[in-house]
Each structure stands twice: as structure tokens, then as C-alpha cells.
Short mmCIF file of C-alpha atoms in Angstrom, two decimals:
data_model
loop_
_atom_site.label_atom_id
_atom_site.label_comp_id
_atom_site.label_asym_id
_atom_site.label_seq_id
_atom_site.Cartn_x
_atom_site.Cartn_y
_atom_site.Cartn_z
CA GLU P 1 0.55 26.56 109.05
CA ALA P 2 -2.42 28.96 109.02
CA GLY P 3 -5.25 28.18 106.64
CA VAL P 4 -7.30 30.53 104.52
CA THR P 5 -8.89 33.22 106.67
CA GLN P 6 -11.89 35.38 105.91
CA SER P 7 -13.40 38.41 107.58
CA PRO P 8 -15.87 39.28 108.80
CA THR P 9 -17.60 36.06 109.81
CA HIS P 10 -21.01 37.67 109.52
CA LEU P 11 -22.09 40.87 107.82
CA ILE P 12 -25.51 42.48 107.86
CA LYS P 13 -26.34 45.22 105.37
CA THR P 14 -29.42 46.84 103.94
CA ARG P 15 -30.51 46.98 100.33
CA GLY P 16 -28.52 49.45 98.27
CA GLN P 17 -25.49 49.46 100.55
CA GLN P 18 -22.04 48.17 99.69
CA ALA P 19 -20.35 45.16 101.29
CA THR P 20 -16.63 44.44 101.47
CA LEU P 21 -15.41 40.95 102.26
CA ARG P 22 -11.77 40.04 102.86
CA CYS P 23 -9.68 36.93 102.35
CA SER P 24 -6.12 36.00 103.25
CA PRO P 25 -4.72 32.99 101.40
CA ILE P 26 -2.40 30.33 102.70
CA SER P 27 1.18 31.54 102.74
CA GLY P 28 2.80 30.81 99.39
CA HIS P 29 -0.48 30.68 97.49
CA THR P 30 -0.89 33.30 94.79
CA SER P 31 -4.36 32.40 93.51
CA VAL P 32 -7.54 33.42 95.28
CA TYR P 33 -11.01 32.31 94.24
CA TRP P 34 -14.39 33.65 95.38
CA TYR P 35 -17.57 31.58 95.43
CA GLN P 36 -21.18 32.33 96.36
CA GLN P 37 -23.48 29.82 98.03
CA ALA P 38 -26.99 31.21 98.24
CA LEU P 39 -29.46 29.50 100.58
CA GLY P 40 -30.67 26.25 99.10
CA LEU P 41 -28.42 26.62 96.06
CA GLY P 42 -25.10 25.14 95.13
CA LEU P 43 -21.76 26.87 95.02
CA GLN P 44 -21.24 29.28 92.15
CA PHE P 45 -17.89 30.55 90.92
CA LEU P 46 -17.55 34.33 91.23
CA LEU P 47 -13.99 35.50 90.62
CA TRP P 48 -10.42 34.28 90.32
CA TYR P 49 -7.34 36.39 91.01
CA ASP P 50 -3.75 35.42 90.49
CA GLU P 51 -0.67 37.57 90.89
CA GLY P 52 -2.80 40.66 91.33
CA GLU P 53 -4.85 40.22 88.18
CA GLU P 54 -8.41 39.10 87.57
CA ARG P 55 -8.08 35.88 85.56
CA ASN P 56 -11.71 34.85 85.21
CA ARG P 57 -15.16 35.74 86.46
CA GLY P 58 -18.39 33.84 86.71
CA ASN P 59 -21.80 34.83 85.48
CA PHE P 60 -22.40 37.67 87.94
CA PRO P 61 -23.24 41.33 87.31
CA PRO P 62 -20.51 44.02 87.37
CA ARG P 63 -21.56 45.18 90.83
CA PHE P 64 -19.61 42.16 92.06
CA SER P 65 -15.97 43.15 91.87
CA GLY P 66 -12.77 42.66 93.74
CA ARG P 67 -9.07 43.01 93.79
CA GLN P 68 -5.95 41.25 94.93
CA PHE P 69 -3.24 43.04 96.85
CA PRO P 70 0.55 42.64 96.53
CA ASN P 71 0.53 40.31 99.57
CA TYR P 72 -2.03 38.13 97.67
CA SER P 73 -4.88 38.88 100.05
CA SER P 74 -8.10 39.76 98.31
CA GLU P 75 -11.22 41.82 98.70
CA LEU P 76 -14.67 41.14 97.27
CA ASN P 77 -16.91 44.16 96.89
CA VAL P 78 -20.62 43.96 96.26
CA ASN P 79 -22.24 47.26 95.36
CA ALA P 80 -25.91 48.21 95.36
CA LEU P 81 -26.81 45.19 97.47
CA GLU P 82 -29.97 43.28 96.63
CA LEU P 83 -31.88 40.88 98.85
CA GLU P 84 -30.79 37.92 96.72
CA ASP P 85 -27.15 38.68 97.46
CA SER P 86 -27.71 37.15 100.89
CA ALA P 87 -25.44 34.12 100.85
CA LEU P 88 -22.36 32.45 102.22
CA TYR P 89 -19.31 33.79 100.40
CA LEU P 90 -16.38 31.42 100.35
CA CYS P 91 -12.81 32.19 99.46
CA ALA P 92 -10.28 29.57 98.42
CA SER P 93 -6.59 29.73 97.62
CA SER P 94 -4.16 27.62 95.67
CA LEU P 95 -0.69 27.72 94.21
CA GLY P 96 -1.03 29.87 91.15
CA LEU P 97 -0.55 29.84 87.43
CA ALA P 98 3.15 29.08 87.80
CA ALA P 99 2.26 25.54 88.84
CA SER P 100 0.08 22.93 87.19
CA TYR P 101 -3.50 22.86 88.47
CA ASN P 102 -3.49 22.85 92.21
CA GLU P 103 -5.87 21.88 94.94
CA GLN P 104 -7.98 24.67 96.35
CA PHE P 105 -8.18 25.21 100.09
CA PHE P 106 -11.27 26.93 101.44
CA GLY P 107 -11.78 29.53 104.12
CA PRO P 108 -14.62 29.42 106.66
CA GLY P 109 -16.75 31.86 104.72
CA THR P 110 -18.51 35.17 105.33
CA ARG P 111 -22.25 35.02 105.76
CA LEU P 112 -23.78 38.13 104.22
CA THR P 113 -27.35 39.03 105.07
CA VAL P 114 -29.10 41.80 103.15
CA LEU P 115 -32.21 43.23 104.80
CA LYS R 1 -29.09 19.57 82.65
CA ASN R 2 -26.34 20.44 85.11
CA GLU R 3 -22.77 19.97 83.96
CA VAL R 4 -22.04 18.08 87.19
CA GLU R 5 -24.61 15.65 88.53
CA GLN R 6 -24.43 13.91 91.88
CA SER R 7 -26.43 11.02 93.23
CA PRO R 8 -28.06 10.46 95.53
CA GLN R 9 -29.13 13.91 96.71
CA ASN R 10 -29.83 12.61 100.20
CA LEU R 11 -28.48 9.56 101.92
CA THR R 12 -29.09 8.09 105.35
CA ALA R 13 -27.07 5.24 106.80
CA GLN R 14 -26.51 3.32 109.98
CA GLU R 15 -23.15 3.58 111.63
CA GLY R 16 -20.74 1.08 110.10
CA GLU R 17 -22.36 0.96 106.66
CA PHE R 18 -20.40 1.34 103.44
CA ILE R 19 -21.38 4.55 101.62
CA THR R 20 -21.04 5.39 97.93
CA ILE R 21 -21.68 8.81 96.39
CA ASN R 22 -21.54 9.19 92.64
CA CYS R 23 -20.60 12.11 90.41
CA SER R 24 -21.03 12.36 86.64
CA TYR R 25 -19.93 15.29 84.55
CA SER R 26 -20.37 16.38 80.98
CA VAL R 27 -17.47 18.79 80.46
CA GLY R 28 -13.85 18.09 79.74
CA ILE R 29 -11.86 18.39 82.92
CA SER R 30 -8.30 18.43 84.14
CA ALA R 31 -9.13 17.21 87.64
CA LEU R 32 -11.92 16.68 90.11
CA HIS R 33 -12.35 17.66 93.75
CA TRP R 34 -14.37 15.94 96.43
CA LEU R 35 -15.31 18.44 99.15
CA GLN R 36 -16.99 18.08 102.52
CA GLN R 37 -19.19 20.84 103.92
CA HIS R 38 -20.34 20.75 107.54
CA PRO R 39 -23.50 22.50 108.81
CA GLY R 40 -21.53 25.61 109.80
CA GLY R 41 -20.64 26.10 106.14
CA GLY R 42 -16.91 25.46 106.23
CA ILE R 43 -15.57 23.40 103.35
CA VAL R 44 -12.78 20.86 103.54
CA SER R 45 -11.08 19.47 100.48
CA LEU R 46 -11.04 15.68 100.75
CA PHE R 47 -9.41 14.74 97.47
CA MET R 48 -8.22 16.16 94.21
CA LEU R 49 -7.71 13.53 91.53
CA SER R 50 -7.27 13.33 87.81
CA SER R 51 -6.96 9.55 87.36
CA GLY R 52 -7.25 6.27 89.19
CA LYS R 53 -7.89 6.07 92.88
CA LYS R 54 -6.91 7.83 96.11
CA LYS R 55 -7.37 6.68 99.68
CA HIS R 56 -7.24 8.61 102.91
CA GLY R 57 -8.25 6.80 106.06
CA ARG R 58 -11.80 5.50 105.58
CA LEU R 59 -12.33 7.55 102.44
CA ILE R 60 -11.67 6.31 98.93
CA ALA R 61 -12.15 8.30 95.72
CA THR R 62 -12.04 6.90 92.22
CA ILE R 63 -12.32 8.52 88.83
CA ASN R 64 -12.86 7.17 85.32
CA ILE R 65 -11.97 9.92 82.89
CA GLN R 66 -13.26 8.02 79.83
CA GLU R 67 -16.68 7.49 81.43
CA LYS R 68 -16.68 10.96 83.04
CA HIS R 69 -17.57 9.50 86.39
CA SER R 70 -16.20 9.58 89.91
CA SER R 71 -17.21 7.92 93.14
CA LEU R 72 -16.56 8.69 96.78
CA HIS R 73 -16.70 5.75 99.16
CA ILE R 74 -16.80 5.86 102.95
CA THR R 75 -16.02 2.61 104.70
CA ALA R 76 -17.31 1.93 108.22
CA SER R 77 -19.36 5.15 108.28
CA HIS R 78 -19.62 7.11 111.52
CA PRO R 79 -22.03 9.82 112.71
CA ARG R 80 -19.22 12.37 112.42
CA ASP R 81 -19.23 11.71 108.65
CA SER R 82 -22.62 13.44 108.50
CA ALA R 83 -22.15 16.37 106.13
CA VAL R 84 -22.79 17.50 102.58
CA TYR R 85 -20.37 16.00 100.08
CA ILE R 86 -19.74 18.03 96.96
CA CYS R 87 -18.13 16.99 93.73
CA ALA R 88 -16.44 19.80 91.79
CA VAL R 89 -14.73 19.54 88.43
CA ILE R 90 -11.94 21.77 87.23
CA ASP R 91 -12.95 23.21 83.89
CA THR R 92 -9.86 25.06 82.62
CA ASP R 93 -9.55 27.68 85.35
CA LYS R 94 -12.62 27.43 87.54
CA LEU R 95 -14.52 24.90 89.60
CA ILE R 96 -17.96 23.73 88.56
CA PHE R 97 -19.83 22.26 91.48
CA GLY R 98 -22.39 19.53 91.79
CA THR R 99 -25.40 20.21 93.98
CA GLY R 100 -24.10 18.01 96.77
CA THR R 101 -25.16 14.87 98.59
CA ARG R 102 -26.47 15.28 102.12
CA LEU R 103 -25.31 12.32 104.23
CA GLN R 104 -26.69 11.51 107.64
CA VAL R 105 -25.19 8.63 109.58
CA PHE R 106 -27.15 7.44 112.60
CA PRO R 107 -25.65 5.61 115.57
#
């Protein structure tokens, strides 16, 4: 069974540009979570989608946004990129709200570098 | 003070040693994850537990909900266990992560 996949693996942008990161969950999973891991810092929760809706977001500015598609894949968009947005962005998936809390399975991450 | 504290931050061991990593948390939780992150950045979920103890191979995880504490044990450690181990608690609908414990196991 395929795991969580993310694309691209690496992304280089300049300040002010927009970045789009993609995530495909494990088949059967309806929840997708996005996390940011900046260099030298711990993992921070960004966004949670389930059944196409945003269920919760972390303490990040509105220029971090995303969506979940009918096939449960998800996109994270970061607008007006700043240098401090350089980080590893991890996506995880789990069985969704219909089940009791479920284990999250992580993708390999997208490393975003902002120059 | 962080909501999830791990100790130690760094740990070195000789191959074969018994390893313990501790996690204490201050929020009410429904469950707790132990995660492993290798240098490339990929994260593997080792355990999710909400009570008692779980074992998988050489790894054992325990949790005491009343004391808000969990431990991850590695028996007969091996150089391939070298990684960052992260404790994450499930607070309603999101994960709150500890800062991780960097483990290096030398042959």
C-alpha cells in the first residue's frame, strides 16, 4: 500500500513569490495535516483538513492557506514568501473524523528554500 | 514552558546499551505519539498510545496518564537507531510536539 506522498521534494523560491506544495494521503484516509519544521526548531502544526473542510489551523498568518480536493489530496499555499518560511513542510494523513482519534502517517516532506 | 518537554535533548550510547527517552506534558490529551525522524527529514510513527504499554521489536513505549508522562525505551541499541525521537501529544484535534531527543549510537 502506498504511503503519504508529497511533491515537490525541494522547492526554491524568492522573497515575495508564492509556493504551492502538494500532498496525497494514504488511500482511505480523509484527514490531511500540514506541519512546518523550520531549521533548528521543532515541528509546528499548520493546518488540518478533513472531508474537504478546514478543521483547525495553527498560529500562522493568513498567507498560509490550503485546500483539500474531493479525492482527499491537499495543497498548501504560501503567499508573499518571507525568508523565515524556509523550512521542511510535512504532510500527514489519518482516518478522519468518522473514526476515533487515529494515528497519523507522515510523508517525506517538501523542503522549501526562500532566497 | 513548553507544553511537551522531552529529556534528554541529546543522548549518545554504545551499541547494545538500553536507552530511555522521557516525555512530560502539561495539557490534557487523548493519546500520544512517539515519532522517529532520520537525517533526511522523513518521519516514521513508532507508536500511538493512550494507556499502558506497547512493544514493537526492540522498542517499548509506556504512558502514565495520571502523571502525564511517557517513556520510550530501546533495548540492545544499534547504530541504525541513531535518529531524532519526537514525542507528540494529541490535544483535541492537533499534535503538539516536543523538541526531540537526538540519539547517536556508536558501534
